[in-house]
């Protein structure tokens, strides 16, 4: 049986193909092809040996103006360098976090990371907001452009909990059940802790949110759900820093407790 466990985030080196050349990722005459950089690309699927694997929520790739690439394999985040020659994208060695997740995201992560590591990829970025990365062997990664999410009014689904430099995904039973929505008009936050409903005052400042004392329902649930609820409640009744990175929200308290959430589709 797969067992969830807390794993300290560490950097590991994945054997991606060595980069060649240094041409910017969106090089070429203006208007000749859609822009590759500056777009948050959501991974839709990976097709290997004729079998298509659907991506879990949160799997992304983003090409930076400086030639850097960062994203999420479906569980762990990664960063790398990329070089482009014509329509060929070559990734350098990638560094990734090492966080244990549920079985399905981890299986997809292995498929995606291996496909990105298969050598120079042919990039086909189309005007319909879609991108396909194809290996010389015909395997491919299908992606689509994703709009940024706003802090206020978005339903943020909690995916992982952190403490200091450690992080863990939610237990399988809690996956998709914990979420929060910030209401700027009323100055409140409301949602679910995985078991019970929660609401509180929420004052948004410059990079910080002051959360009031939470009001919750009093339902009893399984041990894993109650542990998730307890961890989330530790972020209330005080100030937390927040960061919205496209469609990912991270809240961090002064004592290092944190959670990461993704915008609901």
XYZ file of C-alpha atoms in Angstrom:
265
model
C 0.000 0.000 0.000
C 1.289 3.430 -0.898
C 2.051 5.360 2.269
C 2.166 9.153 2.424
C 5.150 10.542 4.294
C 6.837 13.840 5.022
C 9.922 14.329 2.899
C 12.338 17.229 3.154
C 12.652 19.130 -0.084
C 16.038 18.528 -1.612
C 17.543 19.346 -4.952
C 18.195 16.422 -7.243
C 19.756 16.434 -10.666
C 17.726 14.757 -13.375
C 19.487 13.465 -16.501
C 18.006 15.854 -19.013
C 19.787 16.343 -22.289
C 22.656 18.802 -22.273
C 21.836 22.198 -23.698
C 23.348 23.304 -26.970
C 23.445 26.844 -28.286
C 22.197 29.964 -26.542
C 19.527 31.408 -28.827
C 16.626 33.008 -26.895
C 13.552 30.816 -26.573
C 11.369 33.082 -28.699
C 13.969 33.936 -31.333
C 13.100 34.449 -34.958
C 11.561 37.304 -36.959
C 8.669 39.001 -35.164
C 5.303 37.591 -36.152
C 6.652 34.414 -37.776
C 5.494 32.141 -34.968
C 3.632 32.400 -31.656
C 5.554 33.464 -28.565
C 7.018 30.601 -26.506
C 8.393 32.578 -23.560
C 6.396 34.500 -20.978
C 3.512 32.023 -21.213
C 2.392 29.630 -18.507
C 1.925 26.363 -20.402
C -0.390 23.853 -18.748
C 0.563 20.260 -19.474
C -2.507 18.485 -20.873
C -1.048 15.078 -21.661
C 2.041 13.075 -22.542
C 1.933 10.422 -25.271
C 4.635 7.739 -25.132
C 4.730 4.651 -27.383
C 1.186 5.417 -28.518
C -0.247 5.588 -24.985
C -1.618 8.935 -23.794
C -1.243 9.858 -20.120
C -3.524 12.652 -18.898
C -1.795 15.248 -16.715
C -2.835 15.948 -13.123
C -3.804 19.494 -12.164
C -0.807 21.725 -11.616
C 1.569 20.222 -14.205
C 3.110 23.212 -15.993
C 6.091 24.448 -18.006
C 7.217 28.079 -18.326
C 10.034 29.333 -20.581
C 11.699 32.493 -19.281
C 13.134 35.376 -21.248
C 16.575 34.543 -19.827
C 16.575 30.998 -21.232
C 15.502 29.441 -17.952
C 12.688 26.914 -17.716
C 10.664 26.124 -14.627
C 7.525 24.198 -13.969
C 5.849 21.333 -12.188
C 6.008 17.671 -13.201
C 2.663 16.955 -11.520
C 4.061 16.665 -8.005
C 7.518 18.221 -7.799
C 8.672 21.554 -9.191
C 11.710 21.770 -11.451
C 14.001 24.309 -13.081
C 16.428 24.008 -15.978
C 18.147 25.908 -18.771
C 16.921 25.724 -22.352
C 18.514 26.569 -25.681
C 16.562 26.984 -28.900
C 17.767 26.592 -32.467
C 14.949 27.145 -34.906
C 12.070 25.020 -33.690
C 14.289 22.742 -31.557
C 14.233 23.144 -27.759
C 16.987 21.489 -25.761
C 16.809 21.366 -21.966
C 19.874 21.329 -19.771
C 20.193 19.503 -16.468
C 17.074 20.021 -14.353
C 16.924 20.512 -10.617
C 13.737 19.333 -8.934
C 12.282 19.170 -5.474
C 11.845 15.719 -4.016
C 8.425 15.548 -2.424
C 6.420 12.355 -2.017
C 2.959 12.510 -3.580
C 0.188 10.057 -4.326
C 0.814 7.198 -6.747
C -0.867 8.652 -9.843
C 0.946 12.036 -9.894
C 4.265 10.308 -9.264
C 3.705 7.904 -12.179
C 2.857 10.817 -14.488
C 5.883 12.731 -13.207
C 8.202 9.935 -14.292
C 6.653 9.839 -17.769
C 6.842 13.618 -18.226
C 10.399 14.052 -16.906
C 11.693 11.209 -19.103
C 10.019 12.655 -22.183
C 11.497 16.098 -21.541
C 14.870 14.369 -21.067
C 14.719 12.594 -24.431
C 16.955 15.097 -26.206
C 16.162 18.117 -28.385
C 12.395 18.508 -28.748
C 10.593 19.975 -31.740
C 8.425 22.856 -30.465
C 5.219 23.704 -32.306
C 3.588 26.746 -30.641
C 0.344 27.590 -32.435
C -1.815 30.703 -32.542
C -4.688 28.827 -30.900
C -2.753 28.890 -27.613
C -1.464 25.328 -27.877
C 2.068 23.940 -27.777
C 3.387 20.497 -28.669
C 6.885 19.288 -27.785
C 7.846 16.203 -29.824
C 10.840 13.884 -29.454
C 12.725 12.422 -32.401
C 11.020 9.117 -31.616
C 7.527 10.600 -31.945
C 6.601 10.850 -28.265
C 5.007 14.177 -27.421
C 3.921 16.553 -24.682
C 0.739 18.530 -25.392
C 0.334 21.848 -23.578
C -2.040 24.820 -23.646
C -1.662 28.453 -22.566
C -3.081 29.153 -19.123
C -4.328 32.490 -17.814
C -3.066 33.877 -14.512
C -5.339 33.681 -11.482
C -6.200 36.509 -9.096
C -5.864 36.159 -5.334
C -9.371 37.489 -4.727
C -12.405 35.608 -5.960
C -10.475 32.473 -6.973
C -11.148 29.123 -5.338
C -7.726 27.904 -4.181
C -7.506 24.136 -3.737
C -4.841 23.142 -1.200
C -2.329 20.632 -2.572
C 0.529 20.529 -0.064
C 1.505 21.541 3.465
C 4.924 22.783 4.498
C 6.984 23.335 7.610
C 10.333 25.077 7.291
C 12.051 23.534 4.263
C 9.905 20.387 4.344
C 6.691 19.795 2.425
C 4.207 17.009 1.848
C 1.195 16.583 -0.359
C -2.188 16.125 1.274
C -3.276 12.586 2.156
C -5.250 10.924 -0.618
C -8.454 11.190 1.414
C -8.049 14.964 1.696
C -7.085 15.622 -1.930
C -9.399 18.201 -3.482
C -11.403 18.692 -0.285
C -9.521 21.621 1.288
C -9.983 24.988 -0.408
C -10.244 28.702 0.373
C -11.720 31.740 -1.384
C -10.767 35.302 -0.457
C -13.469 37.962 -0.791
C -11.946 41.422 -1.151
C -15.287 43.233 -0.903
C -16.236 41.728 2.459
C -12.673 41.269 3.698
C -13.230 37.597 4.475
C -11.992 34.144 3.595
C -14.197 31.051 3.517
C -13.967 27.455 2.396
C -13.249 23.982 3.658
C -10.461 22.567 5.788
C -10.964 19.106 4.335
C -13.611 18.150 6.855
C -15.221 21.249 8.354
C -16.239 24.542 6.806
C -14.247 27.595 7.849
C -14.623 31.377 7.667
C -12.623 34.300 9.051
C -11.742 37.929 8.516
C -8.980 38.412 5.933
C -7.260 41.755 5.410
C -5.054 41.778 2.320
C -2.014 44.052 2.346
C 1.127 44.358 0.266
C 2.306 40.742 0.137
C 0.598 39.871 3.423
C -2.792 38.700 4.614
C -3.947 39.148 8.200
C -6.237 36.230 9.022
C -8.691 36.549 11.891
C -9.851 33.940 14.370
C -11.471 31.127 12.370
C -15.073 30.025 12.809
C -15.637 26.375 11.893
C -18.297 23.737 11.903
C -17.814 20.899 14.413
C -18.012 17.705 12.389
C -15.675 14.814 13.198
C -13.927 13.078 10.320
C -11.187 10.506 9.807
C -7.767 10.964 11.401
C -6.055 12.060 8.161
C -8.696 14.706 7.453
C -8.524 16.044 11.002
C -4.716 16.240 10.824
C -4.979 18.240 7.602
C -7.541 20.515 9.221
C -5.345 21.082 12.266
C -2.360 22.039 10.082
C -4.419 24.550 8.077
C -5.878 26.139 11.202
C -2.360 26.968 12.397
C -2.170 29.603 9.652
C -5.156 31.535 11.019
C -5.315 34.165 13.752
C -2.247 36.072 12.555
C -0.377 37.558 9.598
C 0.896 35.389 6.747
C 2.872 36.292 3.649
C 1.431 35.275 0.310
C 2.701 34.783 -3.214
C 0.656 34.167 -6.342
C 2.744 32.565 -9.075
C 0.413 32.456 -12.054
C -2.086 29.835 -10.801
C -0.332 28.749 -7.614
C -0.844 30.410 -4.226
C 1.549 29.979 -1.309
C 0.775 31.198 2.213
C 3.567 31.217 4.810
C 3.310 32.104 8.490
C 6.059 33.730 10.551
C 6.945 30.361 12.114
C 7.487 28.731 8.712
C 4.180 26.885 8.420
C 2.833 27.069 4.885
C 0.549 25.627 2.274
C 0.449 25.691 -1.493
C -2.774 25.727 -3.471
C -3.752 25.822 -7.137
C -6.566 27.756 -8.767
C -9.603 25.584 -9.396
C -10.263 24.952 -13.077
